[in-house]
Amino acid sequence: MHLYHIAINNLRRRKGKALFILLGLVIGIATVVSVYSVVEAMKAEMSRQAGEFGANVVITPSAGELTFSYGGITLPEVMFDVERLSLADVAALEGVPSRDMIHIVAPRLLGVATAESGHNLLLAGVDLQSEFAIKPWLRLQDGQEPAAPPGAAGETSGGDKPMDVERLDLTREGLSQLALSDDEVLVGAALAKFLKVGEEDTLSLSSRDFRVRAILTESGSSEDEQVLMNLGAAQDLLQRP
């Protein structure tokens, strides 16, 4: 008789005890696997949400800065040797070794334009699809979000209106539908209220007329007080090609 024979005979005589031991092992292993799976899923979801919350890297033009102080009063910094970024720099990002780690590149040109009322307005020239993708909190008022492509999740057969709970995903999926012509702009909620303009109104910027395509929903971000337009149109308007 061998040692394993003794173990097998012992299990046969004590079937109830063996069953409870086996059940305990199964429950213990299942619990460990379940907890591990839940933790990994939570880590992945948190990483995804953190990655979607704005840009991880911001590239700005190189410049020298000097700070002066006279009589205990510190004057604003003086900029010198200011370089400029160009669209060639944006294209150069396609050739970096770690390009597969870059999810979105969103170029932005900021400047000041004068409205017909004489107020100076902050103007942002952007690539609209990448701007909305990198800032998921941006929305258009009155359900003007870009339409979801046919067959998107949440769309019902027969052309019925999708459920409101699906609107967030649909707006992200329909970004390709969001496009402006060079004579159209989006206006932040706070700025639109200040200028008293609405959708389809005309907004004069530096003696050029633009049609207000839509008003952004108030989000508490800097976009509430900005005018968004195509990057090329902003370059032309600000004379910064």
Coordinates of C-alpha atoms in Angstrom, one line a residue:
M1 CA 0.0 0.0 0.0
H2 CA 1.2 3.4 -0.9
L3 CA 0.7 6.8 0.8
Y4 CA -1.8 8.0 -1.8
H5 CA -3.9 4.9 -1.2
I6 CA -4.2 6.0 2.5
A7 CA -5.3 9.5 1.4
I8 CA -7.9 8.2 -1.1
N9 CA -9.4 5.7 1.4
N10 CA -9.6 8.5 4.0
L11 CA -11.5 10.7 1.5
R12 CA -13.9 7.8 0.7
R13 CA -14.7 7.2 4.4
R14 CA -15.2 11.0 5.1
K15 CA -17.1 12.1 2.0
G16 CA -18.8 15.0 3.8
K17 CA -15.6 16.5 5.1
A18 CA -14.0 16.1 1.7
L19 CA -16.9 17.9 0.1
F20 CA -16.7 20.8 2.5
I21 CA -13.0 21.1 1.9
L22 CA -13.5 21.1 -1.9
L23 CA -16.3 23.6 -1.6
G24 CA -14.1 25.9 0.6
L25 CA -11.3 25.8 -1.9
V26 CA -13.7 26.6 -4.8
I27 CA -15.2 29.5 -3.0
G28 CA -11.8 30.9 -1.9
I29 CA -10.3 30.7 -5.4
A30 CA -13.5 32.2 -7.0
T31 CA -13.4 35.1 -4.4
V32 CA -9.8 35.9 -5.2
V33 CA -10.3 35.8 -8.9
S34 CA -13.4 37.9 -8.7
V35 CA -11.8 40.6 -6.5
Y36 CA -8.8 40.7 -8.8
S37 CA -11.0 41.1 -11.9
V38 CA -13.0 43.9 -10.2
V39 CA -9.8 45.8 -9.2
E40 CA -8.3 45.5 -12.7
A41 CA -11.5 46.7 -14.3
M42 CA -11.7 49.7 -11.9
K43 CA -8.1 50.6 -12.7
A44 CA -8.7 50.4 -16.4
E45 CA -11.8 52.5 -16.2
M46 CA -10.1 55.1 -14.0
S47 CA -7.2 55.3 -16.4
R48 CA -9.5 55.7 -19.3
Q49 CA -11.5 58.5 -17.7
A50 CA -8.3 60.3 -16.5
G51 CA -6.9 60.1 -20.0
E52 CA -10.0 61.7 -21.5
F53 CA -9.9 64.6 -19.1
G54 CA -8.1 67.1 -21.3
A55 CA -4.6 67.1 -22.7
N56 CA -1.8 65.3 -21.0
V57 CA 1.0 67.3 -22.7
V58 CA 0.7 71.0 -23.8
I59 CA 3.3 72.3 -26.2
T60 CA 3.8 76.1 -26.3
P61 CA 6.3 78.3 -28.3
S62 CA 9.7 78.7 -26.7
A63 CA 10.4 82.2 -25.2
G64 CA 12.6 83.9 -22.8
E65 CA 11.2 85.7 -19.8
L66 CA 12.4 88.5 -17.5
T67 CA 10.8 89.9 -14.4
F68 CA 11.5 93.4 -13.2
S69 CA 10.9 94.9 -9.8
Y70 CA 11.0 98.7 -9.1
G71 CA 10.3 100.2 -5.6
G72 CA 8.9 96.9 -4.4
I73 CA 6.4 96.7 -7.3
T74 CA 6.9 93.7 -9.6
L75 CA 6.1 94.4 -13.2
P76 CA 4.7 91.7 -15.6
E77 CA 7.1 89.4 -17.2
V78 CA 8.8 90.7 -20.4
M79 CA 8.9 88.1 -23.2
F80 CA 11.8 88.0 -25.7
D81 CA 13.1 85.7 -28.4
V82 CA 9.6 84.3 -28.8
E83 CA 9.4 81.5 -31.4
R84 CA 6.3 80.3 -33.2
L85 CA 4.8 76.9 -33.7
S86 CA 3.5 76.1 -37.2
L87 CA 1.4 73.4 -38.8
A88 CA 4.7 71.8 -39.8
D89 CA 5.4 71.1 -36.1
V90 CA 2.0 69.4 -35.9
A91 CA 2.8 67.2 -38.9
A92 CA 6.2 66.5 -37.3
L93 CA 4.5 64.8 -34.4
E94 CA 3.4 62.0 -36.8
G95 CA 7.0 61.0 -37.1
V96 CA 8.0 60.7 -33.4
P97 CA 9.0 57.2 -32.2
S98 CA 6.2 57.0 -29.7
R99 CA 3.5 58.1 -32.0
D100 CA 1.3 55.1 -31.1
M101 CA 1.1 56.5 -27.6
I102 CA -0.4 59.7 -28.8
H103 CA -4.2 59.5 -28.9
I104 CA -5.1 63.0 -30.2
V105 CA -3.2 66.1 -31.5
A106 CA -5.3 69.2 -31.1
P107 CA -3.6 72.4 -32.5
R108 CA -5.0 75.7 -31.1
L109 CA -4.3 79.3 -32.1
L110 CA -5.4 82.0 -29.6
G111 CA -5.8 85.7 -30.4
V112 CA -7.9 88.7 -29.8
A113 CA -10.5 90.0 -32.3
T114 CA -12.6 93.2 -32.0
A115 CA -16.3 92.9 -32.1
E116 CA -18.6 95.4 -33.7
S117 CA -19.5 96.7 -30.3
G118 CA -15.8 97.6 -29.7
H119 CA -15.2 94.8 -27.2
N120 CA -12.1 92.7 -27.5
L121 CA -13.0 89.0 -27.7
L122 CA -10.8 85.9 -27.2
L123 CA -10.7 83.9 -30.4
A124 CA -9.6 80.3 -30.6
G125 CA -8.8 78.7 -33.9
V126 CA -9.1 74.9 -33.5
D127 CA -9.5 71.6 -35.3
L128 CA -13.1 71.1 -34.2
Q129 CA -13.2 67.3 -34.1
S130 CA -9.9 66.9 -32.1
E131 CA -10.9 69.8 -29.8
F132 CA -14.2 68.2 -28.9
A133 CA -12.6 64.8 -28.6
I134 CA -9.9 66.0 -26.2
K135 CA -12.5 68.0 -24.1
P136 CA -15.5 65.7 -23.6
W137 CA -17.3 68.3 -21.5
L138 CA -17.9 70.5 -24.5
R139 CA -21.6 70.4 -25.7
L140 CA -23.8 72.4 -27.9
Q141 CA -27.0 73.9 -26.5
D142 CA -30.5 72.7 -27.3
G143 CA -29.5 69.3 -28.4
Q144 CA -27.4 70.5 -31.3
E145 CA -24.8 67.8 -30.7
P146 CA -23.5 66.3 -33.9
A147 CA -25.8 63.5 -35.1
A148 CA -24.8 60.0 -34.5
P149 CA -24.0 58.0 -37.7
P150 CA -26.6 55.4 -38.8
G151 CA -26.6 52.3 -36.7
A152 CA -24.9 53.9 -33.7
A153 CA -25.7 52.6 -30.3
G154 CA -28.9 53.9 -28.9
E155 CA -30.5 54.5 -32.3
T156 CA -33.8 52.8 -32.6
S157 CA -35.3 51.4 -35.8
G158 CA -37.9 53.5 -37.6
G159 CA -36.1 56.8 -36.9
D160 CA -37.3 57.1 -33.3
K161 CA -35.4 59.5 -31.1
P162 CA -32.6 57.9 -29.0
M163 CA -33.0 57.7 -25.3
D164 CA -31.5 60.7 -23.4
V165 CA -29.2 58.4 -21.5
E166 CA -27.3 57.6 -24.7
R167 CA -26.7 61.2 -25.6
L168 CA -23.2 61.3 -24.1
D169 CA -21.9 58.4 -26.2
L170 CA -23.7 59.6 -29.3
T171 CA -22.1 63.0 -29.2
R172 CA -18.6 61.3 -29.0
E173 CA -19.4 59.0 -31.9
G174 CA -20.8 61.7 -34.1
L175 CA -17.8 64.1 -33.9
S176 CA -17.1 63.5 -37.6
Q177 CA -20.5 65.2 -38.3
L178 CA -19.3 68.4 -36.6
A179 CA -17.8 70.7 -39.1
L180 CA -17.7 74.5 -39.6
S181 CA -17.2 76.5 -42.7
D182 CA -14.7 79.3 -42.6
D183 CA -17.5 81.9 -42.1
E184 CA -19.1 80.1 -39.1
V185 CA -18.2 80.2 -35.4
L186 CA -19.2 78.6 -32.1
V187 CA -19.7 81.0 -29.2
G188 CA -19.3 80.2 -25.5
A189 CA -22.4 80.5 -23.3
A190 CA -21.2 83.4 -21.1
L191 CA -19.9 85.4 -24.1
A192 CA -23.1 84.8 -26.1
K193 CA -25.2 86.1 -23.1
F194 CA -22.9 89.1 -22.9
L195 CA -23.1 89.9 -26.6
K196 CA -26.8 88.9 -26.8
V197 CA -26.3 86.7 -29.8
G198 CA -27.9 83.4 -30.6
E199 CA -27.8 80.6 -33.2
E200 CA -27.9 81.9 -36.8
D201 CA -27.1 85.5 -35.7
T202 CA -24.3 87.4 -37.4
L203 CA -21.1 88.2 -35.3
S204 CA -18.7 90.8 -36.6
L205 CA -15.0 90.1 -35.8
S206 CA -12.3 92.6 -36.9
S207 CA -14.7 93.9 -39.6
R208 CA -15.5 90.4 -40.9
D209 CA -19.0 88.9 -40.5
F210 CA -19.4 85.3 -39.2
R211 CA -22.5 83.2 -38.8
V212 CA -23.1 81.8 -35.3
R213 CA -23.5 78.1 -36.0
A214 CA -24.3 77.2 -32.4
I215 CA -23.9 78.2 -28.7
L216 CA -21.8 76.0 -26.4
T217 CA -23.4 74.8 -23.2
E218 CA -22.0 76.4 -20.1
S219 CA -19.4 74.2 -18.6
G220 CA -17.4 76.5 -16.3
S221 CA -14.4 76.2 -18.5
S222 CA -12.5 78.9 -20.4
E223 CA -14.5 78.0 -23.5
D224 CA -17.5 79.8 -22.0
E225 CA -15.9 83.1 -22.9
Q226 CA -14.4 82.2 -26.2
V227 CA -15.3 82.2 -29.9
L228 CA -14.3 79.0 -31.6
M229 CA -13.6 78.8 -35.4
N230 CA -11.7 76.7 -37.9
L231 CA -7.9 77.0 -37.4
G232 CA -7.4 78.2 -41.0
A233 CA -10.0 80.9 -40.6
A234 CA -8.4 82.1 -37.4
Q235 CA -4.9 82.2 -39.0
D236 CA -6.3 84.4 -41.8
L237 CA -8.3 86.7 -39.4
L238 CA -5.4 87.2 -37.0
Q239 CA -2.9 87.4 -39.9
R240 CA -0.7 84.7 -38.2
P241 CA -0.2 82.1 -40.9

